[in-house]
XYZ file of C-alpha atoms in Angstrom:
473
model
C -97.908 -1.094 -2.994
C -95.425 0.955 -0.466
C -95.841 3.954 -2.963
C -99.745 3.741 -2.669
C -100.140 3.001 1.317
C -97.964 6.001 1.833
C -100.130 8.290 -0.030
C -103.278 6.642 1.710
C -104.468 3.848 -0.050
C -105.886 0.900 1.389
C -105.642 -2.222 -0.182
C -108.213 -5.492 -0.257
C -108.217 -8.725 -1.488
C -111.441 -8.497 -2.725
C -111.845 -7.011 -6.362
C -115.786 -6.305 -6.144
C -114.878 -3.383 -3.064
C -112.308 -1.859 -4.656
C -112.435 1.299 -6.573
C -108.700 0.687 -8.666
C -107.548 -2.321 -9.616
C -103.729 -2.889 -10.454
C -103.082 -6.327 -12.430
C -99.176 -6.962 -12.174
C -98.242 -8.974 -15.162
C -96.042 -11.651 -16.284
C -94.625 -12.549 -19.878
C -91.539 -14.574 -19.477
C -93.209 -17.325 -21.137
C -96.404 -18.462 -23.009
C -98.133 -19.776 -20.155
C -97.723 -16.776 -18.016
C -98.673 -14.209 -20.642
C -101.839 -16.513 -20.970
C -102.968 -16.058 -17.647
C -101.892 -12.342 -17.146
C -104.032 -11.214 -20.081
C -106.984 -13.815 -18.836
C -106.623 -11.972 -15.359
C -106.752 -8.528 -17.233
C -110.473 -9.645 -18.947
C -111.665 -10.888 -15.795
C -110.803 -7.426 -13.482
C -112.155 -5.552 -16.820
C -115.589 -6.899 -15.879
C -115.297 -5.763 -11.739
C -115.651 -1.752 -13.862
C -118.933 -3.124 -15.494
C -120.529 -4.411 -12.335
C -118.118 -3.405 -9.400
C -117.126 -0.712 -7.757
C -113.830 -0.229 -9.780
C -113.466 3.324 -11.163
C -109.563 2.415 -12.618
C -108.002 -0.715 -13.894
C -104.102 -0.277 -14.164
C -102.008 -2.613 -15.911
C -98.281 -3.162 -14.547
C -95.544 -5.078 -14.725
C -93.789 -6.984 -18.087
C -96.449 -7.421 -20.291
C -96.169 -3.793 -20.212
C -92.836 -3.694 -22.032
C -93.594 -6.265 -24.487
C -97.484 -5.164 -25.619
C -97.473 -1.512 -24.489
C -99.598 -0.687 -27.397
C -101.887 -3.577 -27.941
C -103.161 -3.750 -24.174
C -103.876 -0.114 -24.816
C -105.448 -0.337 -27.650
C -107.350 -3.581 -27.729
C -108.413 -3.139 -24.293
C -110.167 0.030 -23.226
C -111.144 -0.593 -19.952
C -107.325 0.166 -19.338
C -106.774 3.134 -18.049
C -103.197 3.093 -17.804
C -99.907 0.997 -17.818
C -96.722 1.097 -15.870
C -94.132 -0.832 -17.272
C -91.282 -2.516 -15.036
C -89.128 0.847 -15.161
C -92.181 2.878 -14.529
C -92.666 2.109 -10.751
C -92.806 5.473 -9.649
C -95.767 6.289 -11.824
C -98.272 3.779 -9.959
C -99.471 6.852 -8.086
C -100.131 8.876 -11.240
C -101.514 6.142 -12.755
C -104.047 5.768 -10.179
C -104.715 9.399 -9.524
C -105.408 9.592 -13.308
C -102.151 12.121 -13.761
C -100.333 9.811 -16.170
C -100.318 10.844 -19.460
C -101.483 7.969 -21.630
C -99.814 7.582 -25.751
C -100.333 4.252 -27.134
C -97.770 4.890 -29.508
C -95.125 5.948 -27.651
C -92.158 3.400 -26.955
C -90.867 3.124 -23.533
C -86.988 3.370 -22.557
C -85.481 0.291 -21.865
C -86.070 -0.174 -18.004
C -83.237 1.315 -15.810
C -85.121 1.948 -12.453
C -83.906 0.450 -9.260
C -85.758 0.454 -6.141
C -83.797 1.437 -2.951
C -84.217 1.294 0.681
C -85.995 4.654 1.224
C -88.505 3.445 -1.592
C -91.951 2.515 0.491
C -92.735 -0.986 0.965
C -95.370 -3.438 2.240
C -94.391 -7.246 2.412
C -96.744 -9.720 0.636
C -94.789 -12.354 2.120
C -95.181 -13.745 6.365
C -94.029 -11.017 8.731
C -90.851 -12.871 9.141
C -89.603 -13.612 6.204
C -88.698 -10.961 3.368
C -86.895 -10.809 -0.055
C -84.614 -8.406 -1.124
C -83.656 -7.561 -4.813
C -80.092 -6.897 -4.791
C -79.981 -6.201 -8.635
C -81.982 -5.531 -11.825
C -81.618 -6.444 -15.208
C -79.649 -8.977 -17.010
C -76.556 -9.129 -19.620
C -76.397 -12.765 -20.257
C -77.225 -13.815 -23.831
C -79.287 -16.411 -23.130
C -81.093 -17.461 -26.266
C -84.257 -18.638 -24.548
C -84.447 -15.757 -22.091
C -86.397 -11.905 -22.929
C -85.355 -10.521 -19.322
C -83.176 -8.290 -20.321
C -86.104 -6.886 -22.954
C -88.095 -6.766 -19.886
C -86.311 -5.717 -17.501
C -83.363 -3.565 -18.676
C -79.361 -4.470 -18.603
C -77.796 -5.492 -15.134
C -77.536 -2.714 -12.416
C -76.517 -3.065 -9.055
C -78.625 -1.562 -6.159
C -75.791 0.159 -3.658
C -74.143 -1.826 -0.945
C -75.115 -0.039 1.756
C -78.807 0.294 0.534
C -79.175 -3.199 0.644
C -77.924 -3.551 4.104
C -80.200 -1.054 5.473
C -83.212 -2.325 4.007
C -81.840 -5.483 5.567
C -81.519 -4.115 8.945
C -85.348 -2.344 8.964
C -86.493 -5.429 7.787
C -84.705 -7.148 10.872
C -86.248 -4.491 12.966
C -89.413 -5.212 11.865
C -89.340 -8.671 13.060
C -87.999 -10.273 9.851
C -86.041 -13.460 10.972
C -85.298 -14.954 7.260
C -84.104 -12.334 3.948
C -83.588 -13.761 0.665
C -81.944 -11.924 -1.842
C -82.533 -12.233 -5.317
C -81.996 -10.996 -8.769
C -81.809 -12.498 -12.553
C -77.723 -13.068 -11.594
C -76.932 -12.514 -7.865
C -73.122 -13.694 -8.650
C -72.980 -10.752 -10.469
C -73.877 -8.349 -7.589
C -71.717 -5.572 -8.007
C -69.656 -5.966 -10.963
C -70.774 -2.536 -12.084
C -70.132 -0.875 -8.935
C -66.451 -2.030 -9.003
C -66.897 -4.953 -6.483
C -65.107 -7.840 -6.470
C -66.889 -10.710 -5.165
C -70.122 -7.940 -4.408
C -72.275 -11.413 -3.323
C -69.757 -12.728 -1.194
C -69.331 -9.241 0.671
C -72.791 -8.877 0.862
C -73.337 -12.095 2.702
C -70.617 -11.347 4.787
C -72.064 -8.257 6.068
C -75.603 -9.675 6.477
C -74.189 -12.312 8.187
C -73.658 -9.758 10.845
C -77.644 -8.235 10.957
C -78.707 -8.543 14.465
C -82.234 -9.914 14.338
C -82.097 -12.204 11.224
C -81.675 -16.170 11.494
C -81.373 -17.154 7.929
C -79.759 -15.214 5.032
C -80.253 -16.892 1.589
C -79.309 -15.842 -2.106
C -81.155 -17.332 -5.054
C -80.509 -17.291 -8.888
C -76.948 -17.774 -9.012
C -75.138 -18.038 -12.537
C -72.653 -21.199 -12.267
C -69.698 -19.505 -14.195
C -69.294 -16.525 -11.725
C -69.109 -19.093 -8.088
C -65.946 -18.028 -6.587
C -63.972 -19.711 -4.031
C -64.579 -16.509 -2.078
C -68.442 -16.969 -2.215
C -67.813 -20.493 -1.116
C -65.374 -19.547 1.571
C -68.420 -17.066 3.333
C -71.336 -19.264 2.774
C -69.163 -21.786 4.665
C -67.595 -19.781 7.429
C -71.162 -17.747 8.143
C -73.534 -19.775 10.394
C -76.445 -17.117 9.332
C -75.469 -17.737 5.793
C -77.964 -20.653 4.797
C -75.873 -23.323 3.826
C -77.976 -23.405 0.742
C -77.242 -22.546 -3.033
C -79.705 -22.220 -5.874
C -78.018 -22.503 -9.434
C -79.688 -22.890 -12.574
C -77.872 -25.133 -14.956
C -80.868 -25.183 -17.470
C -79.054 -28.474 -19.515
C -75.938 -31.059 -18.768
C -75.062 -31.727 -22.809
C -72.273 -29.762 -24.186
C -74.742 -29.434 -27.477
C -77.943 -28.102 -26.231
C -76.178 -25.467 -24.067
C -74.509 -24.236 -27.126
C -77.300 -23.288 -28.778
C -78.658 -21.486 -25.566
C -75.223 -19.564 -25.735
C -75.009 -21.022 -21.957
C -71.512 -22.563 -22.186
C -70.381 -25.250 -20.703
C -71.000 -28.912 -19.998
C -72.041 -31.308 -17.469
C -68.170 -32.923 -16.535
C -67.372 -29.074 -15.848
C -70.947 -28.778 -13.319
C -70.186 -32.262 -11.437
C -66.224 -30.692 -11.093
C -68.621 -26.988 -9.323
C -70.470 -29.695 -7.626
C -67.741 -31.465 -5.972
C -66.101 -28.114 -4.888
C -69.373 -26.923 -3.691
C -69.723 -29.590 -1.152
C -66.300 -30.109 0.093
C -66.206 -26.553 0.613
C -69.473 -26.364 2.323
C -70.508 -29.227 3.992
C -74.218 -30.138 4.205
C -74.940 -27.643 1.714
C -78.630 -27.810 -0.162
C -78.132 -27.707 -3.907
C -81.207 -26.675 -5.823
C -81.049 -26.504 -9.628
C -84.090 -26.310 -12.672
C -83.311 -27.551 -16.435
C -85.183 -26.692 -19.496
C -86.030 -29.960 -21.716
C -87.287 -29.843 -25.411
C -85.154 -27.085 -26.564
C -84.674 -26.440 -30.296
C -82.135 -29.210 -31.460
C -82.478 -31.520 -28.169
C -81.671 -35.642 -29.459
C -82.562 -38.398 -27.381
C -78.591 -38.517 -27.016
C -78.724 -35.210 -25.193
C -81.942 -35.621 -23.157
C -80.040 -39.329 -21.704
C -76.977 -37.123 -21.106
C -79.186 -34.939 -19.180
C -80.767 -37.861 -17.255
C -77.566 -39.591 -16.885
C -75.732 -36.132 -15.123
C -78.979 -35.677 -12.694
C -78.488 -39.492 -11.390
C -74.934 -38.400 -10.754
C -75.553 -35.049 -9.305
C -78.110 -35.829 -6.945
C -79.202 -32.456 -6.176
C -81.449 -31.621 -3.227
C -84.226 -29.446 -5.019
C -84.480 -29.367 -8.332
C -87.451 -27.816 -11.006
C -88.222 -29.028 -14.753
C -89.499 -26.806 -17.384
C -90.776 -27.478 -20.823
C -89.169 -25.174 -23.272
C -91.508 -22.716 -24.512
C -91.063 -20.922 -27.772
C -91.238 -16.995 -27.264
C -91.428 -14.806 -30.162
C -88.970 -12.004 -29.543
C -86.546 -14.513 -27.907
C -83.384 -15.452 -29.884
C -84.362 -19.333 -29.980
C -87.651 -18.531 -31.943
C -85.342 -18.712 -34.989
C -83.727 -22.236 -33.938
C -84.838 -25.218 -36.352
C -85.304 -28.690 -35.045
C -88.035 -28.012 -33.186
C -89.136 -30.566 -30.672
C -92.696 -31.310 -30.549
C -95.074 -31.090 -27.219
C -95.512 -34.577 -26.749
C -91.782 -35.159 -26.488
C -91.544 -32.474 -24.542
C -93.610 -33.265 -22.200
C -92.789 -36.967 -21.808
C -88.939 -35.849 -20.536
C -90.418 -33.418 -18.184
C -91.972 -36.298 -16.598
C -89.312 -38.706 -16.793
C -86.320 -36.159 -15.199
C -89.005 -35.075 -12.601
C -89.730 -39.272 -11.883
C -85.817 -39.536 -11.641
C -85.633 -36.379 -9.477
C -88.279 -38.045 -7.398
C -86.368 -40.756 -6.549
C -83.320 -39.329 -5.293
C -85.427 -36.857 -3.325
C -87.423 -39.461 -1.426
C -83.544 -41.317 -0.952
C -82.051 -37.895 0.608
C -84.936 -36.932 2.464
C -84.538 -40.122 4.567
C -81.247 -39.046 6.489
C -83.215 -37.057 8.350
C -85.847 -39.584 9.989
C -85.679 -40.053 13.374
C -82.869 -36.804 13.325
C -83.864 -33.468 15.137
C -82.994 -29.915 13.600
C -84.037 -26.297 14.081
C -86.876 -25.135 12.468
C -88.772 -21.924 11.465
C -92.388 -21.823 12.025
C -94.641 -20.613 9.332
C -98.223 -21.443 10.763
C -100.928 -23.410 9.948
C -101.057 -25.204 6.627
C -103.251 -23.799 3.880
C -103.220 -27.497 2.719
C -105.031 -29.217 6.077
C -106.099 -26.850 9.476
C -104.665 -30.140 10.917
C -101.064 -29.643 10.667
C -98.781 -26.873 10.747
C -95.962 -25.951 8.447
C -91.825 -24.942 8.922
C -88.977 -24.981 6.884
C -85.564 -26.492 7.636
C -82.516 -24.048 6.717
C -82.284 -26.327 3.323
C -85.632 -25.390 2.311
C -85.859 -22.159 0.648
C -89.560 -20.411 0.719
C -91.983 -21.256 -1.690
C -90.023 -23.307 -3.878
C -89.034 -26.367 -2.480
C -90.422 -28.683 0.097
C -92.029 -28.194 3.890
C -91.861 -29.539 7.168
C -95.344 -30.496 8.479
C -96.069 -30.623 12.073
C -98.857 -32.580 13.334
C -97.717 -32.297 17.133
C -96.920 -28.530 18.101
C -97.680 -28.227 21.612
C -94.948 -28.251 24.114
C -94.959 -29.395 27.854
C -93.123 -26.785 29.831
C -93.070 -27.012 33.612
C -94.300 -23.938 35.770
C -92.953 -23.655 39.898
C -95.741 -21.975 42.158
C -95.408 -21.189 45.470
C -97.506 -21.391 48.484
C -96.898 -20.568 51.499
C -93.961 -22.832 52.598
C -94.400 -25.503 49.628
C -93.354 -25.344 45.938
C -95.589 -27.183 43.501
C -95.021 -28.154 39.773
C -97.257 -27.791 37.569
C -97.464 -28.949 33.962
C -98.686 -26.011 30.704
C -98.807 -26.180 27.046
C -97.535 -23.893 24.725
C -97.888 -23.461 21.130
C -94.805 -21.826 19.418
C -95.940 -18.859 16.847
C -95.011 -17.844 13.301
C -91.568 -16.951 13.005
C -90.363 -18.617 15.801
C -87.513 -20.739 15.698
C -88.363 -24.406 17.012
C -86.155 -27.871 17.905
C -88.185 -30.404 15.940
C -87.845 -34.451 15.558
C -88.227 -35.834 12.009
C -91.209 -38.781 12.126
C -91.164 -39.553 8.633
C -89.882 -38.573 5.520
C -91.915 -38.477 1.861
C -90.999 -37.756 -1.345
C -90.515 -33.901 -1.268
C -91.354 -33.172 2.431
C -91.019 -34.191 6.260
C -93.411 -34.482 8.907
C -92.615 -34.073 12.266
C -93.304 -33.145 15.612
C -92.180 -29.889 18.287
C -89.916 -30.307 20.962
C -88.866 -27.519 21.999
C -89.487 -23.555 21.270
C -85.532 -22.095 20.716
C -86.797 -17.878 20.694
C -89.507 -15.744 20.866
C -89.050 -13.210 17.743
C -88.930 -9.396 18.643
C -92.465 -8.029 17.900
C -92.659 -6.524 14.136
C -92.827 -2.788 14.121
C -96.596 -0.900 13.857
C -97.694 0.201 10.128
C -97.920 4.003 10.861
C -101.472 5.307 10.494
C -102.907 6.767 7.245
C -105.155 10.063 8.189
C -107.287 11.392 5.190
C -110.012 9.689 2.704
C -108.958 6.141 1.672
C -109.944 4.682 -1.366
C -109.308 1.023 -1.546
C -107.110 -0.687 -4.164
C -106.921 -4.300 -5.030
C -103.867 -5.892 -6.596
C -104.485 -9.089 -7.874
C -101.278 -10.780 -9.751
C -101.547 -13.764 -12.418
C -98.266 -14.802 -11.317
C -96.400 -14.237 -8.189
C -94.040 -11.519 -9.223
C -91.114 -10.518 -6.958
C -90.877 -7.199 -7.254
């Protein structure tokens, strides 16, 4: 979209007004390809009826059915795989050369901080893609089909991108990638994550600094060590496990077991304490017994994570499980999705209750999209988007105002209600299974204004985006 509003595009929400439309895509799993290629059909229609001129298909359904969408779809006028970023503006300007037979290079692009960009998230809160690509074997996985093998964005790219975003009036980065532990390998950095965070830590501006996605056999002591000692550094770690039994992490050429993750666990927390632990699993994979879906069970009772997600295995055709016998049917499947997330649940609801009655700082995110009657915030142990929220039903806060007249001072009592992306004292009323309501008490900051979008001079054509998935791109 930053390549686009430089070159003076305007972009709507509305697919009926707009005279390109881009569909970014997702095909990680069954599901997602569904509803990409359903999303596809529908903005087809918008060049029938609308005023759409261009329909662009991006993203990584690109990479795995190049040919078909071209060919079985000819409303598309072009397609820009996940190493094809640069070409969105030929693509829309018509300029790209279009050969359904032709086989694109594996990705290798890598955005960097002089690459335009407009957030789709709140003004004051960003994400930052420290890294492409992937080189784990993971039997289930087709990322690194998709989106090329591991690369490394520069060190002190990501820290400048980190300090405009600051500038901007970002208060909360989150950096991801398919491996953020990895961060840097290929650049010759030792603990690359751990530096990173280090030197983030330091970003004037920013409140929270978060890292998602990280691959359990690469946590170093070191990582650990700055998480702990870094009070911008959310004490916060997401790690995948994706199974606990020894068995069913063989076969998805994972490694190893859940005595070896509680061992991580324990370290984790002694090192940092308070730390949020979010996790997801993946039940119903090829060759998963009763035996190993109790062991699974059996190690989330004992882990007790903070956050955690549950996926049903999906079979993917150009994935290396595909070829894996004992296949578990959908039924099964979808019974222990239910039963971990009930057990999950549980433990949830049991943790969340520490914190009745408790006050902590919060960041403000606005009104709900839920109810107009409550706002919403997150708690340093909630990530965005992915795990729970922090309503607030009371946001007002009583401040007391001196005037003078003449010879007498008076008090006076105001209200004030604290905006998005500012940082708030609030006291926990009640606690529910995955979220916590509670109330203002007292506004901490006023965030630094965000920096004005410079002005776009010259025609505009408008461009909608829609996305079956969210896609961090």
């Amino acid at each position: 979209m930053g390549i686009l509003a430089r070159h003076g595009y305007e972009f709507t929400p509305r697919a009926e007004e707009a005279e390109v439309l881009v569909v970014n895509t997702c095909s990680f799993i069954a599901p997602a390809q569904k509803e990409s290629i359903d999303t596809i059909l529908e903005m087809a229609e918008y060049k029938k009826f609308g005023a759409a001129k261009k329909l662009i298909v991006a993203g990584c359904l690109v990479e795995r059915y190049r040919q078909q969408i071209l060919e079985q779809i000819p409303e598309v006028d072009a397609v820009v795989g996940t190493g094809e970023i640069e070409n969105i503006l030929a693509a829309v300007e018509g300029q790209l050369r279009i050969d359904a037979g032709a086989a694109a290079a594996l990705p290798s692009y890598l955005y960097h901080d002089l690459t335009p960009r407009i957030l789709s998230t709140p003004h004051h809160a960003a994400y930052i893609k420290i890294a492409e690509g992937c080189d784990h074997p993971c039997t289930f996985c087709i990322i690194p089909q998709l989106r090329g093998k591991f690369r490394s964005r520069r060190f002190e790219s990501v820290v400048r991108e980190a300090e405009s975003l600051a500038a901007a009036g970002v208060r909360e980065v989150t950096l991801i990638g398919q491996d953020t532990t990895s961060y840097g390998e290929d650049l010759g950095l030792r603990d690359g994550l751990a530096l990173l965070l280090e030197r983030l830590a330091g970003v004037e501006g920013l409140q929270w600094v978060r890292s998602l996605y990280c691959y359990p056999n690469r946590v170093t002591q070191r990582l650990l060590d700055t998480i702990a000692a870094h009070p911008r550094v959310a004490k916060y770690m997401d790690m995948p496990l994706q199974h606990a039994s020894r068995n069913v992490l063989a076969r998805m050429k994972r490694g190893s077991n859940g005595d070896a993750f509680l061992q991580l666990l324990d370290r984790i927390r002694k090192t940092i304490p308070g730390v949020a632990l979010r996790t997801s699993f993946i039940v119903g994979f090829p060759g998963e017994t009763d035996s190993d879906f109790r062991e699974l069970c059996g190690f989330v009772q004992a882990a007790e994570f903070d956050w955690m997600g549950v996926f049903p295995y999906s079979d993917v055709d150009n994935a290396s499980s595909f070829a894996l016998d004992e296949k578990v049917d959908e039924d099964t499947i979808q019974g222990r999705q239910n039963r971990l997330m009930e057990t999950q649940q549980k433990i949830s609801a049991r943790k969340l209750r520490r914190f009745r009655g408790t006050r902590a700082v919060a960041l403000v995110e606005g009104p709900s999209k839920d109810t107009p009657l409550v706002w919403e915030a997150r708690l340093e142990c909630m990530a965005p988007e992915i795990d729970g929220k922090l309503y607030l039903n009371d946001i007002e806060v009583a401040q007391t105002l001196l005037s003078a007249r003449g010879a007498d001072r008076q008090e006076c009592l105001s209200y004030k209600t604290p905006l998005p992306g500012e940082l708030v004292t609030v006291e926990i009323t009640e606690t529910h299974e995955y979220d916590l309501v509670g109330r203002v008490v007292e506004i901490l900051d006023v965030p630094r204004a965000a920096a004005a979008h410079a002005a776009v001079t010259g025609p505009v054509q408008r461009v909608a985006t829609g996305a079956a998935l969210r896609i961090l791109a």
